[in-house]
Amino acid sequence: MKNLLYYGRAIALAAALCASALAAPTATTVVLQATPASLVNQQFQRALPVKLSATVLANGHPMPGYGVVRFCVTGAKLCQGSSLIGQAQWSAASGAVIHPILSVGTHSITAVFAGNGQYAPSTSSAQTVAVQGAHSVTQLTATKTGATYSLTATVTGSVNMPLSGNVTFFNPPTTTPLATVNLGPSSKSLWFSGTSLPIMGSEPLAMAAGDFNGDGFSELAVAGLNSNTVEIVSFTNIASTIHLPGIAPMGIATGDFNSDGKLDLAVAESGSGDVAIYLGNGDLTFNFAGTFATGGYSPVAVASGDFNNDGIPDLAVANLNPGMVTLLAGNGTGAFSIAGQAPTDWFPYALVVADFNNDGKLDVATANYYGFDVTVLAGNGQFGLQQVAQPNTGVYPDGITVEDFNGDGKLDLAVSNQYSNDVTILLGKGDGTFNPTPVSPGVGNSPADVVSADFNRDGIPDLAVSSFGDNSVTILIGKGDGTFTNYVSYATGNGTTPHAIALGDLAGLGFPDFAVADSGVNRVQTFLDVPAATATATLSNVSFTPGVHTPAATYNGNATYWKSTGETPIGASQGASAGQRSRISSLGFSATGSPAPPIFMR
């Protein structure tokens, strides 16, 4: 009788547990707030970051447990790549907060809670943040024809948003305008300004970007293969150096592994067969949390993601020998343990993590160096991985990035191929399989890495590819259908041997910059995205009295740009184009958040 009672209770308990497991997740609500910056960066004349805070509520109270909150461009088909403003780990103690610097323009932002199994996903209402006040520069030239002059004002904007409005011409000291002329059509341009910073480590092959101190700027974590170090590099200097317990770091990833609101580091130590974890202090310094075995040899790439939907970051690691991916389960404190493994083709040299089949569970794709292909592994939400595709690439694929290149709401892949000197574009079908495009855009000699961002701000993802064989970086501009135009190639210098590329807002202007690890000369080279717009206004048949005059033109600004003035001296004996000068007569920035008060920028 006692046995029957015992078994009856056991069955009832099992049934209750099963019912609990099958119960629908608790509904959640996400509240998004945008807090303006209250300080001004006087040195660089740009805004300090906006604070985006998301609160995840369950039953009217902050949700217990953990989870990932993504801050996205409202209305984007996928919150990935250029549509992802940033993400943060949620905990009831630290919330979910990021500090991005937003570019000039109007931004509609939504916070998305990914869910964690016990609590359901949810999305906040959209928050609008309008940033205005880009500076402009006006230059004036004068051309003499007979007895009269033509005055041409060329206005250049500091962002690639269209210039509009008008220009007022006058002849100081007279304050009465000569005339006001509307600007002509606005043209946009894109170029990158390069700077370099020597590092102390030897042969940097791996690099990751992240805002490690919450100031809105991206810093770089640079791993030295031969020095066994990771250096934290800011825009202007080396902030700190980490001496690794293992050897030969070849992969590095960021994530908030202990849910304290501060970015941490995971370093794949190829010579030690493990991953080293460093927990960030929020001030560009880190504390060692331990090394964790990968179950293989030569781990060369690592990425962060939540593979069992418990809201805690896990890791995916590519091991060269044997060719396999190891999933390491995070426990929320910075510790990890092996939770799953799956084979790949020969020598998985790079990997990315994303949901390729749109089932809400993270998958993995590896670029297999000696396999000439990509292995796509579908995740089951419980650390299980199953191969679903193995599309071919070019020869010796060694870099991979993920984006929606043709705007169909399905994730695609771009793979750099070291020996065939091109990039394979694989268009996703939305089920984990891919179709290659007919043409693989060519790049420099021996490409090593590839990243994706919308560099020219046309809403279409572009590519940047490093090539160590000819010391170059190639920018490929996306057409929106999965094809690309070779836009420009930048020389990095003889013997630089550029390898890893990392994306981030390095200059703090709200634009996607990138950095290249020059392994041949032990330095980091940054490429700062410098967009511009140009328009002109011309006033013809202007007569001046004999003598020297200094006519001026003032661009009167618009909702995006502040006004500026240019001037040029002319005289009866000087003929055409007697020189030019420009000055910014009014320079300032302002931004408003809805419903937040103004953000002041300089």
XYZ file of C-alpha atoms in Angstrom:
602
model
C 0.000 0.000 0.000
C 2.864 2.369 0.858
C 4.492 1.513 -2.449
C 1.310 2.332 -4.312
C 1.042 5.628 -2.465
C 4.692 6.419 -3.261
C 4.307 5.657 -6.945
C 1.052 7.591 -7.080
C 2.730 10.664 -5.657
C 5.659 10.239 -8.059
C 3.302 10.034 -11.028
C 1.386 13.096 -9.835
C 4.639 15.033 -9.388
C 5.859 14.010 -12.838
C 2.548 15.065 -14.355
C 2.733 18.423 -12.596
C 6.266 18.984 -13.819
C 5.267 18.028 -17.356
C 2.302 20.385 -17.243
C 4.549 23.143 -15.959
C 7.043 22.503 -18.755
C 4.285 22.641 -21.358
C 2.699 25.775 -19.890
C 2.755 28.829 -22.100
C 5.560 31.291 -21.289
C 4.551 34.273 -19.182
C 3.750 37.358 -21.256
C 6.168 40.279 -21.088
C 6.161 43.961 -21.970
C 9.180 46.012 -23.006
C 9.370 49.716 -22.162
C 11.991 51.735 -24.037
C 13.348 55.075 -22.854
C 15.830 57.412 -24.540
C 17.761 59.673 -22.162
C 19.672 62.591 -23.709
C 23.314 63.287 -23.110
C 23.848 66.229 -20.749
C 27.499 66.931 -21.589
C 29.256 68.183 -24.679
C 32.407 66.738 -26.207
C 34.317 69.965 -26.781
C 37.335 68.367 -28.457
C 35.702 66.619 -31.395
C 32.519 68.713 -31.725
C 30.145 65.787 -31.607
C 27.475 64.411 -29.345
C 28.019 62.226 -26.373
C 25.955 59.049 -26.466
C 22.241 58.701 -26.017
C 21.253 56.287 -23.272
C 18.770 53.690 -24.493
C 17.212 51.779 -21.591
C 14.829 48.848 -21.949
C 12.802 47.488 -19.050
C 11.302 44.025 -19.421
C 8.144 43.653 -17.344
C 6.274 40.499 -16.375
C 3.002 40.874 -14.473
C 3.798 44.555 -14.083
C 7.188 44.008 -12.410
C 10.763 43.734 -13.708
C 11.188 40.265 -15.130
C 13.361 37.967 -13.015
C 16.069 35.973 -14.720
C 18.061 36.837 -17.820
C 17.603 37.577 -21.483
C 18.840 39.452 -24.520
C 17.364 42.799 -25.573
C 18.119 44.089 -29.057
C 17.733 47.732 -30.005
C 16.634 47.817 -33.621
C 15.704 50.130 -36.444
C 11.904 50.168 -36.354
C 10.322 48.288 -39.217
C 13.453 46.415 -40.281
C 12.774 42.944 -41.647
C 15.625 41.566 -39.554
C 17.251 43.029 -36.458
C 20.700 42.116 -37.722
C 23.696 43.888 -39.204
C 23.010 47.512 -40.090
C 19.478 47.298 -38.623
C 20.859 46.390 -35.190
C 21.770 49.499 -33.197
C 23.061 47.417 -30.307
C 22.120 44.753 -27.809
C 22.378 44.272 -24.076
C 21.982 41.474 -21.593
C 18.916 41.906 -19.370
C 18.890 41.297 -15.664
C 16.565 42.742 -13.051
C 19.605 44.192 -11.295
C 21.263 45.972 -14.227
C 18.418 46.314 -16.743
C 19.343 46.424 -20.436
C 21.215 49.578 -21.436
C 23.356 50.711 -24.358
C 24.936 54.093 -25.065
C 25.068 54.617 -28.832
C 26.047 57.812 -30.582
C 23.380 58.438 -33.184
C 24.168 60.030 -36.514
C 22.425 63.154 -37.737
C 18.884 62.369 -38.858
C 15.672 60.968 -37.425
C 15.912 57.552 -35.819
C 12.961 55.329 -34.964
C 14.112 52.724 -32.452
C 12.439 49.625 -31.036
C 13.618 47.348 -28.224
C 13.037 43.617 -28.723
C 13.227 41.079 -25.886
C 14.165 37.687 -27.344
C 12.412 35.619 -24.652
C 14.050 32.984 -22.485
C 11.737 29.977 -22.499
C 9.966 30.879 -19.271
C 9.076 34.391 -20.419
C 7.698 35.214 -23.855
C 9.318 37.548 -26.396
C 7.957 41.075 -26.713
C 8.641 44.336 -28.524
C 8.452 47.898 -27.252
C 6.631 50.716 -28.943
C 8.820 52.778 -31.251
C 10.798 55.677 -29.847
C 11.779 58.548 -32.141
C 15.068 60.371 -31.665
C 15.804 63.230 -34.074
C 19.405 64.400 -34.262
C 20.111 67.568 -36.191
C 22.864 70.123 -36.482
C 25.510 68.715 -38.795
C 28.033 71.360 -39.662
C 28.445 72.711 -43.155
C 31.279 74.526 -44.916
C 30.695 77.141 -47.613
C 33.402 78.093 -50.080
C 32.964 81.007 -52.483
C 34.674 81.460 -55.836
C 34.388 84.403 -58.223
C 34.816 84.229 -61.989
C 35.063 87.430 -64.021
C 33.520 87.654 -67.495
C 33.831 91.067 -69.071
C 32.741 93.657 -66.537
C 30.759 91.324 -64.269
C 31.369 88.397 -61.961
C 29.725 85.061 -61.339
C 29.784 84.099 -57.675
C 29.538 80.358 -56.960
C 28.989 79.062 -53.445
C 29.908 75.421 -52.889
C 28.355 74.013 -49.740
C 29.687 70.784 -48.262
C 27.806 68.932 -45.521
C 29.480 66.737 -42.933
C 27.077 63.836 -43.439
C 25.743 62.342 -46.618
C 22.214 63.582 -46.050
C 20.982 65.874 -48.842
C 21.709 69.578 -48.684
C 18.774 71.847 -49.353
C 17.800 75.455 -48.774
C 19.387 78.599 -50.107
C 22.472 80.781 -50.128
C 22.467 84.534 -49.533
C 25.148 86.580 -51.340
C 26.252 89.957 -50.051
C 29.107 92.439 -50.277
C 30.400 93.450 -46.830
C 30.370 95.802 -45.110
C 27.020 96.378 -46.802
C 24.461 94.202 -45.052
C 21.856 94.409 -47.779
C 21.874 91.071 -49.656
C 22.824 91.014 -53.288
C 20.416 88.099 -53.794
C 19.285 84.789 -52.322
C 19.646 81.727 -54.564
C 18.356 78.212 -54.034
C 20.882 75.384 -53.900
C 21.094 73.093 -56.881
C 20.871 69.284 -56.709
C 22.781 67.670 -53.865
C 25.366 64.957 -54.546
C 26.725 62.485 -52.003
C 30.168 60.998 -51.591
C 31.882 58.462 -49.394
C 35.491 58.096 -48.400
C 37.481 56.755 -45.481
C 40.104 58.574 -43.460
C 42.872 56.272 -42.238
C 44.897 56.464 -39.048
C 47.217 53.909 -37.465
C 48.289 52.966 -33.953
C 51.243 50.688 -33.128
C 50.537 47.967 -30.589
C 52.845 46.125 -28.231
C 51.647 42.633 -29.158
C 53.127 40.509 -31.923
C 51.295 39.376 -35.093
C 47.718 40.514 -34.453
C 45.403 38.112 -36.286
C 42.144 38.439 -34.342
C 40.186 41.515 -33.321
C 36.772 42.463 -31.954
C 35.100 45.827 -31.383
C 32.884 46.854 -28.491
C 32.006 49.749 -26.229
C 33.873 48.501 -23.181
C 33.407 51.609 -21.020
C 29.961 52.880 -22.053
C 31.121 56.138 -23.653
C 29.493 55.477 -27.039
C 32.820 54.958 -28.799
C 33.902 51.514 -29.929
C 37.180 50.250 -28.594
C 39.128 47.332 -30.054
C 40.305 44.123 -28.442
C 43.353 42.960 -30.437
C 44.838 39.501 -29.929
C 48.571 39.003 -30.567
C 49.255 35.494 -31.876
C 52.917 35.358 -30.851
C 52.800 37.579 -27.758
C 49.827 35.778 -26.158
C 48.211 39.079 -25.296
C 44.990 40.985 -25.865
C 45.327 44.758 -26.031
C 42.393 47.108 -25.530
C 42.874 49.911 -28.015
C 40.886 53.152 -27.996
C 40.725 55.650 -30.828
C 43.936 57.308 -29.699
C 45.903 54.944 -27.458
C 46.386 51.510 -25.895
C 44.194 51.479 -22.808
C 45.209 48.168 -21.213
C 46.943 44.879 -21.925
C 45.792 41.374 -20.971
C 48.394 38.607 -20.699
C 46.675 35.356 -21.587
C 47.133 32.099 -19.646
C 47.295 30.099 -22.896
C 49.055 30.503 -26.205
C 48.364 31.538 -29.799
C 45.055 33.446 -29.596
C 43.299 33.329 -32.989
C 39.680 34.168 -32.196
C 37.985 36.734 -29.995
C 34.366 37.577 -29.214
C 32.460 39.940 -26.943
C 29.393 39.440 -24.781
C 27.999 40.177 -21.348
C 28.730 36.788 -19.851
C 27.832 37.654 -16.240
C 24.867 39.969 -16.972
C 26.293 42.995 -15.177
C 25.795 45.374 -18.102
C 29.503 45.420 -19.030
C 31.083 43.791 -22.046
C 33.343 40.798 -21.494
C 35.790 38.906 -23.718
C 36.126 35.304 -24.881
C 39.474 34.411 -26.467
C 40.046 31.203 -28.446
C 43.560 30.011 -27.629
C 44.516 27.829 -30.581
C 47.702 26.531 -28.976
C 46.006 25.552 -25.711
C 42.733 24.050 -26.919
C 40.553 26.237 -24.731
C 38.713 29.538 -24.414
C 39.833 32.160 -21.900
C 37.158 34.399 -20.358
C 37.791 37.936 -19.125
C 35.050 39.882 -17.339
C 34.940 43.594 -18.046
C 34.990 46.189 -15.278
C 33.450 48.875 -17.461
C 36.643 50.959 -17.463
C 38.666 49.187 -20.211
C 40.169 46.740 -17.703
C 39.248 43.076 -17.285
C 39.425 40.319 -14.676
C 40.373 36.760 -15.579
C 37.476 34.342 -15.011
C 39.041 31.081 -16.158
C 39.824 28.885 -19.140
C 37.368 26.334 -20.463
C 38.101 23.328 -22.651
C 36.547 23.091 -26.108
C 36.926 19.322 -26.499
C 39.048 19.773 -29.606
C 42.396 21.053 -30.765
C 43.248 24.422 -32.263
C 40.132 26.523 -31.564
C 40.490 29.420 -34.003
C 37.144 31.237 -33.948
C 34.536 31.996 -31.306
C 31.131 33.715 -31.283
C 28.546 34.452 -28.615
C 24.842 33.545 -28.659
C 22.056 32.026 -26.559
C 21.770 28.458 -27.867
C 19.255 27.098 -25.336
C 17.019 30.174 -25.000
C 17.584 30.592 -21.272
C 18.642 34.232 -21.638
C 22.283 33.534 -20.755
C 25.044 33.918 -23.378
C 26.728 30.748 -24.605
C 29.654 30.296 -26.985
C 30.199 28.589 -30.331
C 33.814 27.621 -31.046
C 35.335 26.397 -34.313
C 38.044 23.759 -33.830
C 40.421 23.057 -36.712
C 41.240 19.562 -35.480
C 39.022 17.689 -35.671
C 36.832 19.867 -37.852
C 33.956 20.591 -35.513
C 31.931 23.213 -33.700
C 31.714 23.071 -29.916
C 28.898 24.770 -28.016
C 29.841 25.952 -24.534
C 26.947 26.605 -22.153
C 27.218 29.737 -20.030
C 26.014 29.676 -16.432
C 25.576 33.452 -16.081
C 28.697 34.011 -13.975
C 31.331 33.849 -16.704
C 31.897 30.095 -16.481
C 31.274 27.691 -19.383
C 31.039 23.955 -19.998
C 30.811 21.777 -23.095
C 27.157 21.249 -24.007
C 27.187 20.106 -27.624
C 29.381 19.344 -30.618
C 28.902 18.793 -34.340
C 31.298 17.973 -37.196
C 32.080 20.338 -40.039
C 34.090 19.958 -43.200
C 37.868 20.235 -43.157
C 39.443 23.135 -41.212
C 36.578 25.431 -40.098
C 38.541 28.679 -40.053
C 35.765 31.199 -39.314
C 32.182 31.052 -38.077
C 29.062 33.147 -37.601
C 25.981 32.661 -35.420
C 22.460 33.551 -36.615
C 18.974 32.115 -37.100
C 19.185 30.975 -40.720
C 15.950 28.967 -40.813
C 13.741 31.439 -38.921
C 12.681 29.004 -36.191
C 13.759 31.239 -33.302
C 16.775 29.060 -32.498
C 20.368 30.014 -33.186
C 22.319 28.227 -35.904
C 26.005 28.198 -36.873
C 27.795 28.533 -40.218
C 31.503 27.821 -40.672
C 33.854 28.710 -43.527
C 35.901 25.550 -44.120
C 39.374 26.432 -45.382
C 40.320 23.102 -46.944
C 36.765 22.062 -47.712
C 36.108 24.947 -50.127
C 32.622 25.214 -48.627
C 30.431 26.376 -45.760
C 28.861 24.041 -43.216
C 25.453 25.218 -41.982
C 24.414 23.676 -38.655
C 20.830 24.165 -37.481
C 20.352 24.518 -33.740
C 17.521 22.765 -31.881
C 17.391 25.185 -28.951
C 18.995 22.652 -26.587
C 22.643 22.722 -27.742
C 21.989 20.235 -30.528
C 23.347 20.983 -34.027
C 22.373 19.247 -37.262
C 23.937 19.882 -40.651
C 21.354 21.206 -43.112
C 23.520 22.585 -45.929
C 27.075 22.647 -47.264
C 27.228 25.125 -50.167
C 30.437 25.487 -52.136
C 32.612 28.598 -51.992
C 35.778 29.720 -53.735
C 39.213 28.328 -52.958
C 40.397 28.453 -49.314
C 37.528 30.341 -47.634
C 38.818 32.076 -44.519
C 36.331 34.831 -43.612
C 32.547 34.914 -43.283
C 29.863 37.471 -42.449
C 26.075 37.395 -42.306
C 23.537 39.964 -43.564
C 20.395 40.299 -45.674
C 22.044 41.395 -48.908
C 18.973 41.304 -51.169
C 16.366 42.692 -48.762
C 14.056 39.659 -48.748
C 14.083 39.238 -44.974
C 16.231 36.097 -45.156
C 19.806 35.980 -43.939
C 22.595 35.632 -46.498
C 26.320 34.915 -46.245
C 29.434 36.499 -47.733
C 32.617 34.414 -47.702
C 36.108 35.672 -48.553
C 38.250 33.174 -50.481
C 41.987 33.457 -49.966
C 43.231 31.698 -53.106
C 40.572 32.620 -55.667
C 40.727 36.305 -54.618
C 36.974 36.819 -54.518
C 33.916 36.811 -52.264
C 31.223 34.151 -52.542
C 27.719 35.511 -51.971
C 25.259 32.891 -50.701
C 21.624 34.003 -50.708
C 19.536 32.396 -47.983
C 16.240 30.661 -48.733
C 15.017 31.091 -45.153
C 15.206 27.362 -44.385
C 18.930 27.103 -43.667
C 19.917 26.426 -47.271
C 21.515 28.845 -49.715
C 21.853 29.692 -53.393
C 25.137 31.147 -54.649
C 24.961 34.226 -56.861
C 26.336 33.725 -60.401
C 29.169 36.208 -59.892
C 31.640 36.378 -57.010
C 33.030 39.937 -56.806
C 36.776 40.115 -57.062
C 38.912 41.784 -54.394
C 42.601 42.086 -53.612
C 45.211 39.357 -53.535
C 44.701 36.767 -50.752
C 41.675 38.151 -48.900
C 41.698 37.302 -45.194
C 38.483 38.652 -43.677
C 35.163 40.236 -44.636
C 32.642 42.382 -42.732
C 29.330 43.958 -43.685
C 27.833 47.390 -42.963
C 25.870 50.091 -44.748
C 28.836 52.364 -45.381
C 27.109 54.796 -47.763
C 23.803 54.911 -45.854
C 21.548 53.941 -48.745
C 19.819 51.201 -46.753
C 21.732 48.424 -48.538
C 24.530 46.425 -46.877
C 28.056 46.813 -48.261
C 31.268 44.843 -47.685
C 34.826 45.572 -46.584
C 37.459 42.937 -47.378
C 41.074 42.834 -46.170
C 43.699 41.291 -48.475
C 47.112 40.464 -47.029
C 48.656 39.419 -50.356
C 48.682 42.949 -51.779
C 48.232 44.943 -48.524
C 44.824 46.382 -49.310
C 41.231 46.822 -48.161
C 38.466 46.718 -50.758
C 35.052 48.349 -50.318
C 32.213 46.654 -52.211
C 28.962 48.631 -52.489
C 25.800 46.547 -52.415
C 23.168 46.952 -55.120
C 20.346 45.463 -53.041
C 19.953 42.286 -55.096
C 22.899 40.348 -53.714
C 25.401 41.773 -56.180
C 28.116 44.342 -55.535
C 30.116 47.059 -57.234
C 33.830 47.390 -56.541
C 33.875 50.919 -55.121
C 37.430 51.598 -54.010
C 40.569 49.868 -52.758
C 42.777 51.353 -50.052
C 46.462 50.477 -49.722
C 47.481 49.662 -46.155
C 51.223 49.928 -46.851
C 54.041 47.617 -47.858
C 54.521 44.684 -45.536
C 51.458 45.468 -43.413
C 49.775 42.095 -44.131
C 46.236 43.068 -43.038
C 44.114 40.273 -41.606
C 41.194 40.682 -39.211
C 38.610 43.441 -39.678
C 36.378 44.743 -36.878
C 33.356 47.035 -37.245
C 32.433 49.770 -34.792
C 31.771 53.469 -34.286
C 35.402 54.303 -33.658
C 35.148 58.059 -34.240
C 31.891 58.547 -32.359
C 29.949 60.046 -35.261
C 27.235 57.404 -35.468
C 28.647 55.910 -38.667
C 30.125 52.430 -39.253
C 33.900 52.666 -39.158
C 36.220 49.682 -39.328
C 39.702 48.724 -38.239
C 42.231 46.325 -39.732
C 44.859 44.364 -37.816
C 48.126 44.779 -39.712
C 49.860 41.575 -38.642
C 53.056 42.293 -40.543
C 53.926 45.503 -38.696
C 52.139 44.984 -35.353
C 49.656 47.811 -35.562
C 45.974 48.596 -35.892
C 44.848 50.738 -38.792
C 41.481 52.476 -38.516
C 39.308 53.546 -41.427
C 36.886 56.261 -40.370
C 33.742 56.650 -42.452
C 33.706 60.261 -43.695
C 30.492 60.915 -45.618
C 29.758 64.206 -47.336
C 27.136 65.962 -49.422
C 27.823 68.810 -51.837
C 25.600 71.369 -53.592
C 26.184 74.712 -55.301
C 24.391 77.996 -55.855
C 25.513 80.587 -58.420
C 24.745 84.300 -58.699
C 25.632 85.677 -62.154
C 26.125 89.151 -63.624
C 27.265 90.811 -60.399
C 28.816 94.256 -60.773
C 31.231 95.831 -58.287
C 32.608 99.350 -58.034
C 36.349 99.767 -58.734
C 38.607 98.565 -55.945
C 39.027 95.462 -53.873
C 35.937 93.751 -52.478
C 35.386 90.628 -50.376
C 31.961 89.280 -51.309
C 30.546 86.586 -49.063
C 27.954 83.851 -49.309
C 26.025 82.410 -46.392
C 24.350 79.048 -46.581
C 21.286 79.479 -44.388
C 21.051 75.860 -43.247
C 18.102 73.480 -43.038
C 16.645 70.956 -40.597
C 19.853 68.919 -40.805
C 22.650 71.432 -41.360
C 23.711 74.581 -39.583
C 24.606 77.693 -41.542
C 28.089 78.605 -42.719
C 29.712 81.473 -44.599
C 32.431 81.663 -47.221
C 34.118 84.687 -48.765
C 36.649 85.559 -51.477
C 38.585 88.757 -52.287
C 38.214 90.221 -55.797
C 39.326 93.371 -57.559
C 39.260 94.964 -60.970
C 42.873 93.992 -61.623
C 42.686 90.475 -60.235
C 40.682 88.799 -62.940
C 39.005 85.522 -62.246
C 39.039 83.485 -59.092
C 41.206 85.635 -56.849
C 41.301 83.132 -54.001
C 38.766 81.841 -51.526
C 38.233 81.593 -47.830
C 35.603 79.881 -45.791
C 34.535 80.124 -42.210
C 31.854 78.488 -40.169
C 29.683 81.291 -38.918
C 27.483 79.101 -36.784
C 28.371 75.642 -35.568
C 26.261 73.657 -33.201
C 24.306 70.478 -32.805
C 21.039 69.642 -31.164
C 18.844 66.616 -30.915
C 15.472 65.845 -29.465
C 14.132 62.581 -28.175
C 10.471 61.795 -28.052
C 9.411 62.211 -25.293
C 12.888 63.063 -23.986
C 14.190 66.657 -23.643
C 16.836 67.990 -26.067
C 20.224 66.387 -26.486
C 22.884 69.028 -26.887
C 25.718 68.384 -29.284
C 28.544 70.572 -30.385
